[in-house]
Amino acid sequence: MATRVAGSTASFSTRSLSTGEPVVSVDWLHANLREPDLKVLDASWYMPDEQRNPLQEYQVAHIPGALFFDVDGISDRTTNLPHMLPSEEAFAAAVSALGIENKDGVVVYDGKGIFSAARVWWMFRVFGHDRVWVLDGGLPRWRASGFDVESSASGDAILKASAASEAIEKVYHGQPVGPVTFQTKYQPHLIWTLEQVKKNTEDQTHQHIDARSKARFDGVAAEPRKGIRSGHVPGSKCIPFGQMLDSSQTLLSAEQLKKKFEQEEISLDKPVITSCGTGVTACILALGLHRLGKTDVPVYDGSWTEWGAQEDTPVATSAAATSS
């Protein structure tokens, strides 16, 4: 990928990259890092029990020129559910505060390899921005390749991260925000609600894949968040998100991905919807399906944290869970 565009700086444009391919390599990014119409985002996010602070880690080491994208902050402030998709107005305000425009290509990475970056890739696509890619292997792969990182982020980068959070707050409080440089074009087919998932348990129009661990899916392991039942949406199948990745946390080849889905009896000719715990790792399944040409996969945003907290949603468990 690097050789195709690296040598032609004058004619560089992320438009020359295929949006059918959801990831770019660290070599490609290294060769094109200084291009003005390319924006790089550190979208690292961790599970609460990991006790890691993504903003602090960003300040210690990030890809040169990268901006910090706050997964928890750039979210819907009207719900108690974690990092739900913000409104169009809120997303446009936050992304504009980061200095991103519609003409820009966006490369998103995280500190694990491929984890929360896939969520931000999906968010941009929901809001109509297709020129967005995940860095394959993320920051670990970048560092393993011997490429430089920056520390003690510039004041400008920290100010932009703060401005994005402030912009979200202002939108949800009905206050005016700064100039909006990013126009959204909402794609409702890429996001599902609880009602749609509930209807699908009856209609079965979409194959439902859950990215959580098998133990959580089966209901034999407790949910990490309190007050949430264990189990899964009736009729759904389990493909833990890690099965999309190799040992270096890069996306499997199309051939390998195809085999994974076929093993779990997922037909690539029929519609698919993905979910997980809070709508983060479901996006990794969507990333893998995108590589196989399924570019219209919706993510259930509320995922199990919403479904499992309801009193009237049906829950299925494995035989092992019910007998224990």
Coordinates of C-alpha atoms in Angstrom, one line a residue:
M1 CA 0.0 0.0 0.0
A2 CA 2.9 2.4 0.9
T3 CA 4.5 2.2 -2.5
R4 CA 1.4 3.2 -4.4
V5 CA 1.2 6.7 -3.1
A6 CA 4.3 7.4 -0.9
G7 CA 6.4 8.7 -3.8
S8 CA 3.9 11.1 -5.2
T9 CA 3.6 13.7 -2.5
A10 CA 2.4 16.4 -4.9
S11 CA -0.6 14.4 -6.0
F12 CA -1.3 12.8 -2.6
S13 CA -4.9 12.5 -1.6
T14 CA -6.6 10.1 0.7
R15 CA -9.1 9.9 -2.1
S16 CA -6.6 7.6 -3.8
L17 CA -7.1 5.1 -0.9
S18 CA -9.9 2.6 -1.2
T19 CA -12.8 3.0 1.3
G20 CA -13.6 -0.6 0.6
E21 CA -10.5 -1.5 2.7
P22 CA -11.0 -0.5 6.3
V23 CA -7.4 -0.4 7.5
V24 CA -4.0 1.1 6.5
S25 CA -0.6 -0.2 7.4
V26 CA 1.9 1.5 9.7
D27 CA 4.3 1.7 6.7
W28 CA 1.7 3.6 4.7
L29 CA 0.9 6.0 7.5
H30 CA 4.6 6.6 8.2
A31 CA 5.2 7.5 4.5
N32 CA 2.2 9.9 4.4
L33 CA 2.1 11.3 7.9
R34 CA 2.9 14.9 7.1
E35 CA 0.3 15.3 4.4
P36 CA -2.0 18.2 5.1
D37 CA -5.3 16.5 4.3
L38 CA -4.6 13.6 6.5
K39 CA -5.7 13.7 10.2
V40 CA -4.5 11.1 12.7
L41 CA -6.6 10.4 15.8
D42 CA -5.5 8.6 19.0
A43 CA -8.8 7.0 20.1
S44 CA -7.5 4.8 22.9
W45 CA -10.0 3.7 25.4
Y46 CA -9.9 0.9 28.0
M47 CA -12.3 -1.1 30.1
P48 CA -12.9 0.5 33.5
D49 CA -11.3 -2.5 35.3
E50 CA -8.0 -2.0 33.4
Q51 CA -7.4 1.3 35.3
R52 CA -5.6 2.9 32.4
N53 CA -5.9 6.6 31.5
P54 CA -5.9 7.1 27.7
L55 CA -5.3 10.8 27.8
Q56 CA -2.3 10.4 30.1
E57 CA -0.9 7.7 27.9
Y58 CA -1.5 9.9 24.9
Q59 CA 0.6 12.7 26.5
V60 CA 3.4 10.2 27.3
A61 CA 3.6 8.7 23.7
H62 CA 1.6 9.2 20.6
I63 CA 2.1 9.2 16.8
P64 CA 3.6 12.5 15.8
G65 CA 0.8 15.1 15.0
A66 CA -2.0 12.8 16.3
L67 CA -4.9 14.4 18.1
F68 CA -6.7 12.8 21.0
F69 CA -10.3 11.6 20.4
D70 CA -12.2 11.1 23.7
V71 CA -14.4 8.0 23.2
D72 CA -16.2 8.6 26.5
G73 CA -16.4 12.4 26.0
I74 CA -17.6 12.6 22.4
S75 CA -20.9 10.9 23.3
D76 CA -24.6 11.3 24.0
R77 CA -25.0 13.3 27.2
T78 CA -28.7 12.6 27.5
T79 CA -28.3 8.9 28.5
N80 CA -26.7 7.0 31.4
L81 CA -25.5 4.4 28.9
P82 CA -21.7 4.6 28.3
H83 CA -20.3 6.4 25.2
M84 CA -23.5 6.2 23.1
L85 CA -23.4 7.9 19.7
P86 CA -23.8 11.7 20.1
S87 CA -26.3 13.8 18.0
E88 CA -25.2 15.0 14.6
E89 CA -24.8 18.5 15.8
A90 CA -22.7 17.4 18.8
F91 CA -20.4 15.2 16.6
A92 CA -20.0 18.0 14.0
A93 CA -19.1 20.5 16.8
A94 CA -16.6 18.2 18.5
V95 CA -14.9 17.1 15.2
S96 CA -14.8 20.7 14.0
A97 CA -13.1 21.7 17.3
L98 CA -10.4 19.0 16.6
G99 CA -9.8 20.8 13.2
I100 CA -11.2 18.1 11.0
E101 CA -13.0 19.0 7.8
N102 CA -15.0 16.9 5.3
K103 CA -12.1 17.0 2.8
D104 CA -9.8 15.2 5.2
G105 CA -8.9 11.6 5.3
V106 CA -8.9 10.3 8.9
V107 CA -6.7 7.5 10.3
V108 CA -7.7 6.3 13.8
Y109 CA -5.5 4.2 16.1
D110 CA -5.5 3.0 19.7
G111 CA -3.0 1.7 22.3
K112 CA -4.1 -2.0 22.0
G113 CA -3.7 -2.7 18.3
I114 CA -7.3 -2.8 17.0
F115 CA -9.8 -2.1 19.8
S116 CA -11.6 1.3 20.4
A117 CA -10.3 2.7 17.1
A118 CA -12.8 0.6 15.3
R119 CA -15.6 2.3 17.3
V120 CA -14.4 5.8 16.0
W121 CA -14.1 4.4 12.5
W122 CA -17.8 3.4 12.7
M123 CA -18.8 6.7 14.2
F124 CA -17.3 8.7 11.3
R125 CA -19.1 6.4 8.9
V126 CA -22.4 6.7 10.7
F127 CA -22.1 10.5 10.2
G128 CA -21.4 10.1 6.4
H129 CA -17.6 10.3 6.4
D130 CA -16.3 7.3 4.5
R131 CA -12.6 8.4 4.1
V132 CA -11.7 6.9 7.5
W133 CA -9.4 4.0 8.2
V134 CA -8.1 2.1 11.3
L135 CA -4.3 1.9 11.7
D136 CA -3.7 -1.9 11.4
G137 CA -2.0 -3.0 14.6
G138 CA -2.3 0.5 16.2
L139 CA 0.4 2.1 18.4
P140 CA 2.0 -1.2 19.3
R141 CA 2.7 -2.1 15.7
W142 CA 3.9 1.5 15.0
R143 CA 6.4 1.3 17.9
A144 CA 7.4 -2.3 17.0
S145 CA 8.3 -1.0 13.5
G146 CA 10.8 1.5 15.0
F147 CA 8.8 4.6 14.1
D148 CA 9.1 7.7 16.3
V149 CA 6.5 8.7 18.9
E150 CA 6.0 12.2 20.4
S151 CA 5.6 12.8 24.1
S152 CA 4.3 15.7 26.2
A153 CA 1.7 16.7 23.6
S154 CA 1.7 20.2 22.3
G155 CA -0.5 22.7 24.1
D156 CA -2.4 23.0 20.9
A157 CA -3.4 19.3 20.8
I158 CA -4.5 19.3 24.5
L159 CA -6.5 22.5 23.8
K160 CA -8.2 20.9 20.9
A161 CA -9.2 17.8 22.9
S162 CA -10.6 20.2 25.6
A163 CA -12.4 22.2 23.0
A164 CA -14.0 19.1 21.6
S165 CA -15.4 18.2 25.0
E166 CA -16.6 21.8 25.6
A167 CA -18.3 21.8 22.2
I168 CA -20.3 18.7 23.1
E169 CA -21.3 20.2 26.5
K170 CA -22.4 23.4 24.8
V171 CA -24.5 21.6 22.2
Y172 CA -26.4 19.6 24.8
H173 CA -27.0 22.7 26.9
G174 CA -28.3 24.6 23.9
Q175 CA -25.4 27.1 23.8
P176 CA -23.7 28.4 20.6
V177 CA -20.5 26.7 19.5
G178 CA -17.6 27.8 17.4
P179 CA -17.4 27.6 13.6
V180 CA -18.4 24.2 12.3
T181 CA -16.0 22.9 9.6
F182 CA -17.4 19.4 9.4
Q183 CA -20.9 18.6 7.9
T184 CA -22.5 15.4 8.9
K185 CA -24.7 13.2 6.7
Y186 CA -26.4 10.7 9.0
Q187 CA -26.5 7.1 7.8
P188 CA -29.3 5.5 9.9
H189 CA -28.8 2.0 8.4
L190 CA -25.5 1.7 10.2
I191 CA -26.9 1.9 13.7
W192 CA -29.6 -0.1 15.5
T193 CA -31.8 0.6 18.5
L194 CA -33.1 -1.7 21.2
E195 CA -36.5 -1.7 19.4
Q196 CA -34.9 -2.9 16.1
V197 CA -33.0 -5.7 17.9
K198 CA -36.2 -6.7 19.7
K199 CA -38.1 -6.9 16.4
N200 CA -35.3 -8.9 14.9
T201 CA -35.7 -11.6 17.5
E202 CA -39.1 -12.2 16.0
D203 CA -38.5 -11.5 12.3
Q204 CA -34.9 -12.8 12.1
T205 CA -34.2 -10.6 9.1
H206 CA -30.6 -10.1 10.3
Q207 CA -28.0 -12.6 11.6
H208 CA -27.1 -11.2 15.0
I209 CA -23.4 -11.6 16.1
D210 CA -22.2 -10.8 19.6
A211 CA -18.6 -9.9 20.1
R212 CA -18.4 -10.6 23.8
S213 CA -16.5 -13.6 25.3
K214 CA -18.2 -17.0 25.1
A215 CA -18.5 -17.1 28.9
R216 CA -20.4 -13.8 29.0
F217 CA -22.5 -14.8 26.0
D218 CA -23.4 -18.2 27.6
G219 CA -24.3 -16.5 30.9
V220 CA -21.7 -18.4 32.9
A221 CA -19.5 -15.3 33.6
A222 CA -20.9 -12.2 35.4
E223 CA -21.2 -8.9 33.5
P224 CA -18.5 -6.4 34.4
R225 CA -21.1 -3.7 35.0
K226 CA -23.5 -4.1 38.0
G227 CA -27.2 -4.6 37.6
I228 CA -27.0 -6.3 34.2
R229 CA -28.3 -9.8 33.6
S230 CA -26.0 -12.5 32.1
G231 CA -26.7 -14.2 28.8
H232 CA -27.4 -13.1 25.2
V233 CA -30.1 -11.9 22.8
P234 CA -32.1 -15.0 21.7
G235 CA -31.1 -16.2 18.3
S236 CA -27.7 -14.4 18.3
K237 CA -24.4 -16.1 17.8
C238 CA -21.1 -15.5 19.5
I239 CA -17.9 -14.6 17.7
P240 CA -15.5 -12.9 20.2
F241 CA -13.9 -9.8 18.7
G242 CA -10.4 -11.2 19.1
Q243 CA -11.2 -13.8 16.4
M244 CA -11.0 -11.0 13.8
L245 CA -7.3 -10.4 14.7
D246 CA -4.0 -12.2 14.6
S247 CA -1.5 -12.4 17.4
S248 CA -0.1 -9.0 16.6
Q249 CA -3.6 -7.4 16.8
T250 CA -3.8 -6.8 13.1
L251 CA -6.9 -7.6 11.0
L252 CA -6.9 -11.1 9.5
S253 CA -6.8 -11.5 5.8
A254 CA -10.1 -11.7 3.9
E255 CA -9.6 -15.4 3.4
Q256 CA -9.1 -16.0 7.1
L257 CA -12.0 -13.9 8.1
K258 CA -14.3 -15.7 5.6
K259 CA -13.4 -19.0 7.2
K260 CA -14.1 -17.6 10.7
F261 CA -17.6 -16.5 9.7
E262 CA -18.3 -19.7 7.8
Q263 CA -17.2 -21.8 10.9
E264 CA -19.9 -20.0 12.9
E265 CA -22.5 -20.6 10.2
I266 CA -22.8 -16.9 9.3
S267 CA -23.9 -16.5 5.7
L268 CA -22.1 -13.5 4.1
D269 CA -25.0 -13.3 1.6
K270 CA -27.5 -12.3 4.3
P271 CA -27.7 -9.2 6.4
V272 CA -25.8 -9.0 9.7
I273 CA -26.0 -6.9 12.8
T274 CA -23.4 -6.8 15.5
S275 CA -23.4 -6.1 19.2
C276 CA -21.1 -6.5 22.3
G277 CA -21.0 -5.0 25.8
T278 CA -21.2 -1.3 25.2
G279 CA -20.9 -0.9 21.4
V280 CA -17.1 -0.8 21.1
T281 CA -15.9 -4.3 20.1
A282 CA -19.0 -4.9 17.9
C283 CA -17.3 -2.4 15.6
I284 CA -14.4 -4.8 15.3
L285 CA -16.8 -7.4 13.8
A286 CA -18.1 -4.7 11.5
L287 CA -14.5 -3.9 10.5
G288 CA -13.8 -7.5 9.6
L289 CA -17.1 -7.8 7.7
H290 CA -16.2 -4.5 5.8
R291 CA -13.0 -6.2 4.6
L292 CA -15.2 -8.9 3.1
G293 CA -17.3 -6.3 1.2
K294 CA -20.2 -6.1 3.7
T295 CA -20.1 -2.3 4.2
D296 CA -23.7 -1.9 5.5
V297 CA -23.5 -3.7 8.8
P298 CA -25.3 -1.9 11.6
V299 CA -24.0 -1.9 15.2
Y300 CA -26.5 -2.1 18.1
D301 CA -25.3 1.0 20.0
G302 CA -26.7 0.2 23.4
S303 CA -25.6 -3.4 23.2
W304 CA -25.7 -5.8 26.2
T305 CA -25.4 -2.9 28.8
E306 CA -28.8 -1.7 27.5
W307 CA -30.4 -5.0 26.7
G308 CA -29.3 -6.8 29.9
A309 CA -30.5 -3.9 32.2
Q310 CA -34.1 -4.0 30.9
E311 CA -36.7 -6.0 32.7
D312 CA -38.8 -6.9 29.7
T313 CA -36.1 -8.0 27.2
P314 CA -35.8 -11.8 26.5
V315 CA -32.5 -13.3 27.6
A316 CA -31.0 -16.7 26.5
T317 CA -28.3 -18.7 28.3
S318 CA -26.4 -21.9 27.6
A319 CA -27.4 -25.2 29.2
A320 CA -24.3 -24.9 31.5
A321 CA -25.5 -21.6 32.9
T322 CA -29.0 -22.9 33.6
S323 CA -27.8 -26.0 35.3
S324 CA -25.2 -24.4 37.6

